[in-house]
XYZ file of C-alpha atoms in Angstrom:
676
model
C -86.954 -168.669 19.629
C -87.208 -167.397 23.159
C -85.225 -164.535 24.596
C -82.863 -166.965 26.320
C -81.789 -168.345 22.949
C -83.298 -171.871 23.315
C -85.308 -173.383 20.470
C -89.053 -173.819 20.916
C -91.323 -176.226 19.167
C -93.988 -174.604 17.083
C -96.578 -175.198 19.700
C -94.544 -174.146 22.712
C -96.128 -171.399 24.730
C -94.840 -167.991 23.813
C -96.323 -164.595 24.229
C -98.787 -163.655 21.480
C -96.838 -160.457 21.169
C -93.859 -162.392 19.844
C -95.657 -164.806 17.579
C -98.226 -162.572 15.935
C -97.790 -160.282 12.997
C -99.648 -157.162 11.939
C -101.081 -156.682 8.499
C -103.127 -153.831 7.121
C -106.643 -154.289 8.359
C -105.665 -156.942 10.882
C -103.500 -156.703 13.976
C -101.822 -158.759 16.577
C -103.722 -159.817 19.644
C -104.274 -157.294 22.403
C -104.465 -154.198 20.189
C -108.257 -153.704 20.036
C -108.562 -155.055 16.506
C -109.948 -158.305 15.130
C -108.193 -160.500 17.651
C -107.288 -163.016 14.957
C -104.066 -164.989 15.320
C -101.782 -167.121 13.249
C -101.766 -170.904 13.023
C -98.433 -172.328 11.902
C -97.852 -175.617 10.090
C -97.249 -178.373 12.607
C -95.276 -180.929 10.666
C -91.856 -179.379 11.215
C -89.984 -177.862 14.135
C -88.982 -174.242 13.968
C -85.965 -173.674 11.767
C -82.750 -172.050 12.805
C -83.418 -168.507 13.917
C -83.462 -165.878 11.235
C -80.494 -163.561 11.752
C -81.514 -160.219 13.127
C -80.232 -157.618 10.697
C -80.386 -155.010 13.419
C -77.211 -156.487 14.862
C -75.228 -155.450 11.778
C -76.960 -152.111 11.419
C -75.346 -149.104 13.061
C -77.098 -147.050 15.703
C -76.487 -143.530 16.913
C -74.061 -143.408 19.822
C -76.457 -141.087 21.637
C -79.759 -139.311 21.167
C -78.030 -135.934 20.927
C -76.149 -137.050 17.820
C -79.430 -137.866 16.116
C -81.062 -134.605 17.181
C -78.082 -132.514 16.085
C -77.837 -134.405 12.788
C -81.513 -133.828 12.016
C -81.336 -130.209 13.141
C -78.230 -129.631 11.036
C -79.926 -131.340 8.085
C -83.043 -129.190 8.364
C -81.337 -125.890 9.184
C -79.538 -125.204 5.927
C -78.686 -122.480 3.486
C -82.359 -121.904 2.721
C -82.872 -120.641 6.270
C -80.359 -117.857 5.612
C -81.236 -116.649 2.140
C -84.716 -118.027 1.371
C -86.850 -117.540 4.476
C -85.921 -113.870 5.161
C -86.555 -112.957 1.538
C -89.922 -114.761 1.435
C -90.891 -113.160 4.712
C -90.402 -109.588 3.539
C -91.748 -110.289 0.032
C -94.980 -111.746 1.357
C -96.053 -109.181 3.900
C -93.321 -109.209 6.517
C -94.624 -110.415 9.869
C -97.906 -111.463 8.255
C -96.047 -114.217 6.445
C -95.540 -115.950 9.793
C -99.279 -116.719 9.949
C -99.443 -118.973 6.849
C -95.926 -120.203 7.629
C -96.789 -121.595 11.049
C -100.175 -122.831 9.844
C -98.496 -124.816 7.082
C -95.916 -126.000 9.591
C -98.477 -127.511 11.962
C -100.841 -128.888 9.304
C -98.354 -130.098 6.699
C -94.749 -129.900 7.862
C -94.862 -131.464 11.325
C -97.253 -134.339 10.401
C -95.176 -135.343 7.379
C -91.931 -134.973 9.308
C -93.294 -137.229 12.064
C -94.463 -139.739 9.448
C -90.967 -140.004 7.974
C -89.363 -140.308 11.404
C -91.773 -143.065 12.422
C -91.402 -144.989 9.176
C -87.626 -144.980 9.393
C -87.408 -145.795 13.085
C -90.103 -148.488 13.133
C -88.927 -150.221 9.977
C -85.196 -149.767 10.706
C -84.725 -149.311 6.966
C -83.964 -146.640 4.395
C -86.253 -144.923 1.865
C -86.674 -148.002 -0.373
C -86.600 -150.984 1.973
C -89.013 -149.328 4.386
C -91.815 -149.858 1.861
C -91.963 -153.510 2.778
C -94.904 -152.170 4.751
C -96.679 -151.569 1.413
C -94.742 -153.025 -1.570
C -97.054 -151.327 -4.057
C -95.468 -148.000 -3.129
C -91.806 -148.963 -3.423
C -91.548 -146.295 -6.115
C -91.970 -143.618 -3.433
C -88.616 -144.607 -1.964
C -86.938 -144.688 -5.360
C -88.441 -141.290 -6.143
C -87.005 -139.943 -2.876
C -83.569 -141.176 -3.876
C -83.914 -139.495 -7.284
C -84.779 -136.184 -5.608
C -81.840 -136.597 -3.210
C -79.499 -137.156 -6.170
C -80.632 -133.957 -7.897
C -80.441 -131.906 -4.696
C -76.995 -133.252 -3.765
C -75.760 -132.555 -7.285
C -76.294 -128.808 -7.054
C -76.100 -128.330 -3.275
C -72.394 -129.061 -3.069
C -71.811 -126.470 -5.773
C -73.068 -123.896 -3.267
C -70.506 -125.202 -0.788
C -67.835 -124.800 -3.487
C -68.881 -121.158 -3.938
C -68.689 -120.776 -0.161
C -65.158 -122.161 -0.183
C -64.159 -119.668 -2.837
C -65.566 -116.716 -0.905
C -64.096 -118.035 2.337
C -60.644 -118.106 0.783
C -61.119 -114.664 -0.715
C -62.122 -113.318 2.712
C -58.590 -113.735 4.033
C -57.641 -110.460 2.355
C -57.824 -106.880 3.376
C -59.461 -105.101 1.731
C -61.992 -107.634 0.480
C -61.852 -108.106 -3.318
C -65.521 -107.115 -3.667
C -65.253 -103.920 -1.598
C -64.769 -100.374 -2.819
C -61.500 -100.203 -0.889
C -59.887 -102.682 -3.298
C -57.746 -100.943 -5.915
C -59.375 -102.896 -8.752
C -62.796 -101.484 -7.787
C -61.786 -97.860 -7.262
C -62.833 -96.830 -10.761
C -66.221 -98.525 -10.376
C -67.046 -96.997 -6.995
C -65.877 -93.500 -7.952
C -67.559 -93.514 -11.333
C -70.332 -90.999 -11.917
C -71.483 -92.573 -15.148
C -74.350 -94.435 -13.488
C -72.682 -97.840 -13.419
C -75.431 -100.304 -12.506
C -73.179 -103.095 -11.268
C -71.667 -102.990 -7.787
C -68.222 -104.479 -7.035
C -69.864 -107.496 -5.369
C -71.993 -108.135 -8.470
C -68.927 -107.907 -10.690
C -67.032 -110.291 -8.407
C -69.976 -112.715 -8.556
C -70.751 -112.617 -12.268
C -67.859 -111.113 -14.213
C -64.168 -111.640 -14.928
C -62.208 -108.641 -13.620
C -58.681 -107.781 -14.522
C -55.819 -109.934 -13.268
C -54.507 -109.279 -9.788
C -51.524 -111.517 -9.200
C -50.803 -109.894 -5.819
C -53.902 -111.596 -4.437
C -52.592 -114.975 -5.511
C -49.276 -114.412 -3.741
C -51.081 -113.295 -0.603
C -53.323 -116.317 -0.496
C -50.415 -118.617 -1.256
C -48.523 -117.058 1.667
C -51.483 -117.557 3.944
C -51.772 -121.127 2.715
C -49.201 -122.339 5.220
C -51.581 -121.345 7.918
C -54.945 -122.036 6.343
C -54.113 -125.139 4.286
C -57.261 -126.015 2.348
C -57.964 -122.377 1.444
C -54.781 -122.070 -0.580
C -55.720 -125.390 -2.150
C -58.844 -123.739 -3.515
C -57.315 -120.451 -4.609
C -53.958 -121.292 -6.164
C -55.091 -120.030 -9.580
C -54.789 -116.762 -11.465
C -57.020 -114.185 -9.826
C -58.571 -113.396 -13.184
C -60.915 -116.325 -12.500
C -63.652 -114.885 -10.341
C -66.613 -117.051 -9.246
C -69.163 -117.510 -12.082
C -67.943 -115.752 -15.193
C -71.499 -115.917 -16.479
C -70.875 -113.074 -18.922
C -68.847 -115.523 -21.009
C -71.887 -117.748 -21.644
C -74.834 -117.051 -23.910
C -77.245 -119.305 -22.046
C -78.228 -122.864 -21.245
C -76.987 -124.137 -24.599
C -73.532 -122.597 -24.108
C -72.023 -123.840 -20.814
C -68.465 -123.033 -21.866
C -65.302 -124.389 -20.220
C -64.998 -125.581 -16.618
C -63.695 -122.871 -14.279
C -60.594 -124.409 -12.600
C -60.861 -122.619 -9.210
C -64.466 -123.704 -8.731
C -63.695 -127.217 -9.976
C -60.980 -127.541 -7.345
C -63.223 -126.095 -4.638
C -65.915 -128.576 -5.641
C -63.412 -131.420 -5.417
C -62.370 -130.270 -1.948
C -66.021 -130.133 -0.872
C -66.664 -133.715 -1.987
C -63.461 -134.916 -0.319
C -64.669 -133.386 2.957
C -68.068 -135.074 2.559
C -66.371 -138.399 1.878
C -64.072 -138.158 4.894
C -66.853 -137.078 7.243
C -69.140 -139.931 6.133
C -66.459 -142.593 5.773
C -67.634 -144.432 8.881
C -71.303 -143.680 8.388
C -73.238 -142.212 11.280
C -70.376 -142.916 13.692
C -68.186 -140.318 11.981
C -70.912 -137.949 10.785
C -72.491 -138.082 14.254
C -69.324 -136.657 15.779
C -68.852 -133.967 13.132
C -72.324 -132.501 13.753
C -71.347 -131.462 17.276
C -69.355 -128.713 15.534
C -71.166 -128.181 12.234
C -74.658 -128.019 13.771
C -73.804 -125.720 16.688
C -71.246 -123.328 15.211
C -73.780 -121.574 12.892
C -75.837 -120.551 15.943
C -72.795 -118.962 17.534
C -72.140 -117.005 14.336
C -75.807 -115.964 14.039
C -75.788 -114.591 17.581
C -72.559 -112.681 16.911
C -73.906 -111.282 13.617
C -77.193 -110.226 15.242
C -75.391 -108.413 18.063
C -73.102 -106.692 15.572
C -75.924 -105.947 13.160
C -78.308 -104.223 15.579
C -75.540 -101.845 16.684
C -75.112 -100.500 13.142
C -76.632 -97.271 11.904
C -79.784 -97.957 9.896
C -80.188 -101.523 11.185
C -83.645 -100.840 12.615
C -84.766 -99.753 9.156
C -83.839 -103.167 7.811
C -85.498 -105.039 10.690
C -88.660 -102.958 10.295
C -88.702 -103.765 6.596
C -88.331 -107.463 7.494
C -91.237 -107.524 9.958
C -93.663 -104.790 8.848
C -96.998 -106.567 8.253
C -98.995 -106.167 5.080
C -102.328 -107.783 5.913
C -103.563 -107.598 2.333
C -101.066 -110.266 1.297
C -102.993 -112.962 3.186
C -105.541 -112.975 0.337
C -102.834 -113.980 -2.154
C -102.466 -117.663 -3.023
C -98.765 -117.113 -3.642
C -98.207 -116.308 0.034
C -99.665 -119.648 1.097
C -97.758 -121.517 -1.576
C -94.489 -119.831 -0.560
C -95.135 -120.745 3.081
C -95.733 -124.392 2.209
C -92.751 -124.591 -0.142
C -90.476 -123.113 2.526
C -91.657 -125.743 5.023
C -90.763 -128.520 2.567
C -87.495 -126.845 1.665
C -86.314 -126.325 5.225
C -87.518 -129.564 6.868
C -86.197 -131.737 4.030
C -89.455 -133.654 3.681
C -89.690 -136.216 0.895
C -85.957 -136.421 0.184
C -85.278 -139.479 2.347
C -82.661 -137.925 4.613
C -84.909 -137.713 7.680
C -86.210 -141.236 7.127
C -82.695 -142.647 6.761
C -81.307 -140.957 9.855
C -84.299 -142.145 11.902
C -83.658 -145.724 10.775
C -80.527 -145.763 12.968
C -82.481 -144.877 16.102
C -83.252 -147.266 18.911
C -86.702 -148.770 18.557
C -88.087 -147.105 21.693
C -86.898 -143.583 20.862
C -89.590 -140.935 21.452
C -90.280 -139.743 17.909
C -92.968 -137.242 18.899
C -90.582 -135.434 21.231
C -87.888 -135.370 18.557
C -90.312 -134.009 15.976
C -91.321 -131.110 18.204
C -87.695 -130.265 19.064
C -86.409 -130.392 15.480
C -89.347 -128.542 13.896
C -89.271 -125.811 16.554
C -85.501 -125.411 16.304
C -85.664 -125.192 12.522
C -88.346 -122.494 12.445
C -86.723 -120.395 15.160
C -83.426 -120.625 13.275
C -85.081 -119.266 10.141
C -86.690 -116.437 12.068
C -83.457 -115.482 13.856
C -81.491 -115.601 10.612
C -83.749 -112.878 9.288
C -82.594 -110.470 11.996
C -78.952 -111.172 11.225
C -79.505 -110.631 7.501
C -81.760 -107.573 7.467
C -80.017 -105.656 10.239
C -76.878 -105.596 8.099
C -78.840 -104.949 4.889
C -80.511 -102.008 6.643
C -77.079 -100.544 7.357
C -76.120 -101.129 3.745
C -79.241 -99.305 2.525
C -78.489 -96.423 4.913
C -74.919 -96.129 3.610
C -76.059 -96.122 -0.013
C -79.099 -93.926 0.593
C -81.549 -96.342 -1.047
C -84.581 -98.284 0.238
C -83.961 -101.726 1.738
C -86.051 -103.240 -1.048
C -83.340 -102.295 -3.521
C -80.632 -104.277 -1.749
C -82.645 -107.381 -0.743
C -82.640 -110.101 -3.362
C -83.627 -113.740 -3.364
C -81.641 -116.920 -3.784
C -77.839 -117.116 -3.983
C -77.732 -113.408 -4.758
C -78.582 -112.626 -1.126
C -75.759 -114.771 0.255
C -73.123 -114.053 -2.399
C -73.903 -110.510 -3.579
C -75.944 -108.364 -1.196
C -74.682 -109.659 2.148
C -70.966 -109.753 1.208
C -71.305 -106.174 -0.008
C -72.860 -105.213 3.312
C -70.103 -106.973 5.241
C -67.502 -105.037 3.231
C -68.868 -101.813 4.745
C -68.180 -102.912 8.333
C -64.986 -102.182 10.280
C -62.928 -105.361 10.326
C -64.830 -106.585 7.265
C -62.483 -109.516 6.609
C -63.210 -111.003 10.052
C -66.980 -110.764 9.619
C -66.776 -112.166 6.107
C -64.796 -115.189 7.310
C -67.359 -115.825 10.043
C -70.299 -115.516 7.640
C -68.953 -117.864 4.972
C -67.722 -120.332 7.558
C -71.296 -120.372 8.846
C -72.622 -120.984 5.326
C -70.182 -123.854 4.918
C -71.348 -125.487 8.175
C -75.004 -125.049 7.219
C -74.490 -126.505 3.771
C -72.353 -129.464 4.759
C -74.863 -130.653 7.380
C -77.691 -130.664 4.857
C -75.548 -132.513 2.351
C -74.756 -135.155 4.994
C -78.474 -135.911 5.249
C -78.981 -136.115 1.491
C -76.020 -138.437 0.966
C -77.071 -140.525 3.965
C -80.471 -141.044 2.331
C -78.832 -142.297 -0.866
C -76.247 -144.544 0.798
C -78.742 -146.036 3.264
C -81.112 -146.925 0.427
C -78.336 -148.679 -1.515
C -76.856 -150.452 1.515
C -80.294 -151.779 2.481
C -80.692 -153.188 -1.001
C -77.197 -154.691 -0.966
C -76.563 -155.661 2.687
C -73.258 -157.322 1.786
C -71.835 -153.813 1.344
C -72.886 -152.841 4.833
C -70.964 -155.717 6.402
C -67.741 -155.037 4.503
C -66.008 -151.803 5.491
C -63.733 -151.892 2.452
C -66.565 -152.250 -0.080
C -68.666 -149.699 1.768
C -65.854 -147.142 1.647
C -65.247 -147.896 -2.027
C -68.936 -147.416 -2.798
C -68.981 -144.053 -0.984
C -65.833 -142.964 -2.839
C -67.309 -143.908 -6.227
C -70.566 -142.148 -5.339
C -68.823 -138.906 -4.360
C -66.578 -139.029 -7.427
C -69.568 -139.527 -9.750
C -71.308 -136.574 -8.126
C -68.161 -134.531 -8.655
C -67.989 -135.401 -12.346
C -71.662 -134.545 -12.866
C -71.243 -131.337 -10.867
C -68.536 -130.064 -13.222
C -71.324 -128.942 -15.560
C -72.465 -126.531 -12.843
C -69.054 -124.891 -12.436
C -68.644 -123.891 -16.076
C -69.109 -120.344 -17.354
C -72.796 -121.049 -17.920
C -73.133 -123.402 -14.960
C -75.372 -121.005 -13.053
C -78.048 -121.491 -15.719
C -78.010 -125.249 -15.140
C -77.827 -124.685 -11.396
C -80.965 -122.547 -11.471
C -82.782 -125.100 -13.639
C -82.061 -128.018 -11.292
C -82.762 -125.897 -8.214
C -86.132 -124.809 -9.604
C -87.442 -128.243 -10.590
C -85.738 -130.783 -8.309
C -87.978 -129.835 -5.364
C -90.968 -128.772 -7.435
C -94.128 -130.742 -8.213
C -92.278 -134.082 -8.203
C -91.473 -133.738 -4.502
C -95.065 -132.732 -3.674
C -96.458 -135.760 -5.538
C -94.046 -138.082 -3.706
C -95.085 -136.779 -0.289
C -98.767 -136.846 -1.270
C -98.599 -140.539 -2.168
C -96.589 -141.259 0.976
C -99.340 -139.678 3.069
C -102.137 -141.472 1.196
C -100.292 -144.794 1.178
C -99.689 -144.852 4.925
C -103.144 -143.516 5.778
C -105.283 -145.705 3.525
C -103.202 -148.697 2.378
C -101.098 -149.484 5.424
C -103.798 -148.090 7.693
C -103.653 -144.927 9.777
C -104.898 -146.779 12.882
C -102.162 -149.359 12.503
C -99.581 -146.626 11.972
C -100.660 -144.854 15.164
C -100.458 -148.159 17.022
C -96.908 -148.595 15.716
C -96.010 -145.212 17.210
C -97.471 -146.238 20.562
C -95.499 -149.489 20.395
C -92.298 -147.480 19.956
C -93.088 -145.059 22.779
C -93.472 -147.852 25.299
C -94.450 -145.663 28.227
C -96.740 -143.377 26.294
C -98.309 -140.719 28.559
C -102.046 -139.966 28.218
C -101.393 -136.813 26.214
C -99.636 -138.887 23.572
C -102.866 -140.550 22.446
C -104.585 -137.190 22.197
C -101.764 -135.766 20.104
C -101.989 -138.776 17.790
C -105.664 -137.950 17.173
C -104.545 -134.603 15.794
C -101.888 -136.186 13.601
C -104.378 -138.804 12.410
C -106.762 -136.055 11.281
C -103.923 -134.316 9.440
C -102.713 -137.481 7.697
C -106.179 -138.466 6.531
C -107.761 -135.094 5.666
C -105.891 -131.822 6.067
C -102.410 -132.685 4.813
C -103.521 -134.373 1.538
C -105.897 -131.482 0.877
C -103.176 -128.864 1.318
C -100.724 -130.874 -0.777
C -103.266 -130.961 -3.604
C -103.706 -127.195 -3.284
C -99.952 -126.634 -3.469
C -99.693 -128.991 -6.428
C -102.400 -127.163 -8.386
C -100.791 -123.802 -7.685
C -97.388 -125.043 -8.806
C -98.807 -126.254 -12.121
C -100.633 -122.965 -12.701
C -97.581 -120.888 -11.821
C -95.280 -123.089 -13.895
C -97.536 -122.655 -16.935
C -97.972 -118.884 -16.604
C -94.500 -117.870 -15.397
C -91.283 -118.024 -17.361
C -88.073 -119.240 -15.756
C -85.209 -116.766 -15.797
C -81.862 -115.953 -14.258
C -81.259 -112.229 -14.223
C -82.170 -110.951 -17.658
C -81.793 -114.373 -19.278
C -85.118 -116.073 -20.027
C -84.949 -119.841 -20.340
C -85.994 -121.320 -23.691
C -88.970 -123.611 -23.903
C -86.807 -126.700 -24.310
C -84.918 -125.783 -21.139
C -88.102 -125.517 -19.134
C -89.297 -128.801 -20.641
C -86.046 -130.402 -19.517
C -86.729 -129.248 -15.971
C -90.252 -130.677 -16.109
C -88.807 -133.986 -17.285
C -86.389 -134.063 -14.324
C -89.218 -133.565 -11.848
C -91.446 -136.050 -13.710
C -88.803 -138.798 -13.610
C -88.813 -138.599 -9.810
C -92.563 -138.907 -9.324
C -93.120 -141.380 -12.192
C -91.169 -143.954 -10.193
C -94.328 -144.420 -8.122
C -96.367 -145.473 -11.154
C -93.616 -147.568 -12.749
C -92.881 -149.678 -9.687
C -96.565 -150.023 -8.812
C -97.167 -151.522 -12.265
C -94.173 -153.831 -11.808
C -95.464 -154.977 -8.417
C -98.944 -155.756 -9.721
C -97.614 -157.420 -12.881
C -95.458 -159.867 -10.925
C -98.351 -161.101 -8.818
C -100.936 -163.715 -9.758
C -104.718 -163.676 -9.768
C -107.213 -161.078 -10.835
C -106.297 -157.406 -10.869
C -108.120 -156.910 -7.575
C -106.308 -159.844 -5.965
C -102.957 -158.599 -7.208
C -103.661 -155.152 -5.808
C -104.586 -156.519 -2.379
C -101.445 -158.654 -2.303
C -99.199 -155.686 -3.035
C -100.611 -153.468 -0.286
C -100.019 -156.050 2.453
C -96.799 -155.812 4.492
C -94.211 -158.490 3.814
C -93.391 -161.022 6.513
C -89.983 -159.377 6.828
C -91.467 -155.944 7.606
C -90.809 -156.133 11.334
C -87.740 -158.360 11.522
C -85.290 -155.449 11.639
C -86.475 -153.676 14.735
C -87.379 -156.458 17.112
C -90.985 -155.262 17.335
C -92.228 -158.675 16.367
C -90.580 -161.902 15.300
C -92.430 -164.391 13.152
C -91.467 -167.951 13.836
C -92.167 -171.013 11.861
C -91.521 -172.531 8.509
C -90.909 -169.452 6.426
C -88.409 -168.737 3.719
C -85.221 -167.364 5.252
C -84.137 -165.879 1.939
C -87.423 -164.078 1.803
C -86.462 -162.223 4.944
C -82.803 -161.620 4.242
C -82.706 -161.213 0.466
C -82.935 -157.987 -1.467
C -86.189 -156.132 -1.186
C -88.580 -157.071 -3.947
C -92.137 -156.034 -4.507
C -93.100 -159.598 -5.500
C -94.945 -161.569 -2.837
C -94.253 -165.304 -2.846
C -96.780 -167.969 -1.972
C -94.882 -168.471 1.262
C -95.852 -164.972 2.358
C -99.505 -165.968 2.417
C -99.676 -169.757 2.640
C -97.079 -170.464 5.321
C -99.534 -169.008 7.830
C -103.303 -168.975 7.814
C -105.868 -167.019 9.744
C -108.048 -168.857 12.197
C -110.780 -166.649 13.570
C -111.417 -166.870 17.272
C -108.189 -168.683 18.079
C -106.648 -167.438 21.307
C -103.048 -168.415 20.639
C -100.639 -170.534 18.699
C -101.495 -174.252 18.477
C -99.391 -177.234 17.564
C -101.245 -179.826 15.509
C -98.992 -182.550 16.870
C -100.569 -182.024 20.270
C -97.410 -180.917 22.048
């Protein structure tokens, strides 16, 4: 089929670029490879054109929507509470050395690989592995990781909602100015818990006045009153009512309602796919930067702020000899860039084919790292003031994980004049950061399913129903995490969902593209997308090629070994609670299920083929004929099975995939045996 829509005979002259197809180890004419071409059967004219699925697949309305979506996805809650803590714990400014080294050797190459796979294949995490059906399990493993991350990530947004609603009070309920905390703050008995810790973990006494106040403000703030219309005796976690992992206790109604509101917002924002989410990110991806700038300006003007910033950046060169520093740097790169979860790959699949992926990679990776670095100034300037007010070292007020965002920083904000205003800004920022990241995770899941069941994509009603059912199922599963002992389950999933399973998935993705699909072919695909590739582009690809083949797999193996050693020697705990052995084993099983998908689906792919084991293996590492039909990079004409191209993705190769076309060495073009 020519561009003008008229039918050609099989032997009609067409450009080799249109009629040739690339396989691993062999490429289309004109690409400095074998020069082999296809010879099609001559007994039948070309069939009706295969429908181009790109026509029914959405695309971003503009490149800025894609960039903001990816930046919002990468810049998440971990940039606020995880990076600053890791930076000061691992030598302050010295931590930036392994951090940026891991970024350039591991983070950026893998991020570019996911962007290129999604954009070139115009498919989600599962369907994109038509390029190498043996590794379909990588895509399924990505979806499994995305499910686990989405399950607990929206719980953080629910906590943020709760704190956001509580911030519309003066004084703040976790400050010493609140009447309920007067006895705690004025006590000289050596009380170890601060008001913010009690608000986070414990159940204080009832305070019905707060409920009336929030209900009154509800006319103005709507959704906030929706989250807080419960007795004020229910405060955040209530973890003191649970004995551990085995005793989750009842669901906490305020958090359950906040969680429901969070999933309703996700559903509404993603109802029309990237067309609705792409508009929302103009606010959700930019507003956090405004708040960070405001918090930095306010923070550096506080007494004692320089003490906190100095603590954040003071280098400890001895820490470079510690393997933990390098592992923390690598884990933070994975955590912040969202590598191996499928979100980046899915969002890139909605790009135009000729989008400059290298430029986008540099912009997103740079923006993400600078955001993390700037967030540290906003956090530690205020923590420095808090340490100065309390007369203690900064190390005693800086904690990791949710404790930094929901205990230490709220307590610091309560010390500022106009504390309610700053608290509202901070938690509104956390909400924006969290919701953007969740958009990417859910997009990875929905794109994978819609690619497998394209009939859903073409029916707006069924697509909306599927998204509603998905969000509701996540809500039901998330109720376990908003019980009295939900924080124990939260910590377990958080610790293992992005642990060794994610590293194994990305390792096999790197090896599969580099050695099965072919790193040279992959680089050529990138050049095909960047149609007017400047000379520097080829030189940059040499660097990425070296990373994909050598450096990145080596570092991933190092990280994997360290994780296993640390997991064996270190116990998992939350506060003073040490997880039982069966709990840790449950976490290992969760991570193992994700990475075992690679082995399971590889066995299925080989089993369904015919021939010797070696022949089956070679069949399953060749791209399917339908690999390039989505993006318009190459159209294969001739007598091939239409259902093979348009049906659900399967790892089984049919005879048509290999026998409908045959190689003829030395042939310069397509020939028609009928002599036309």
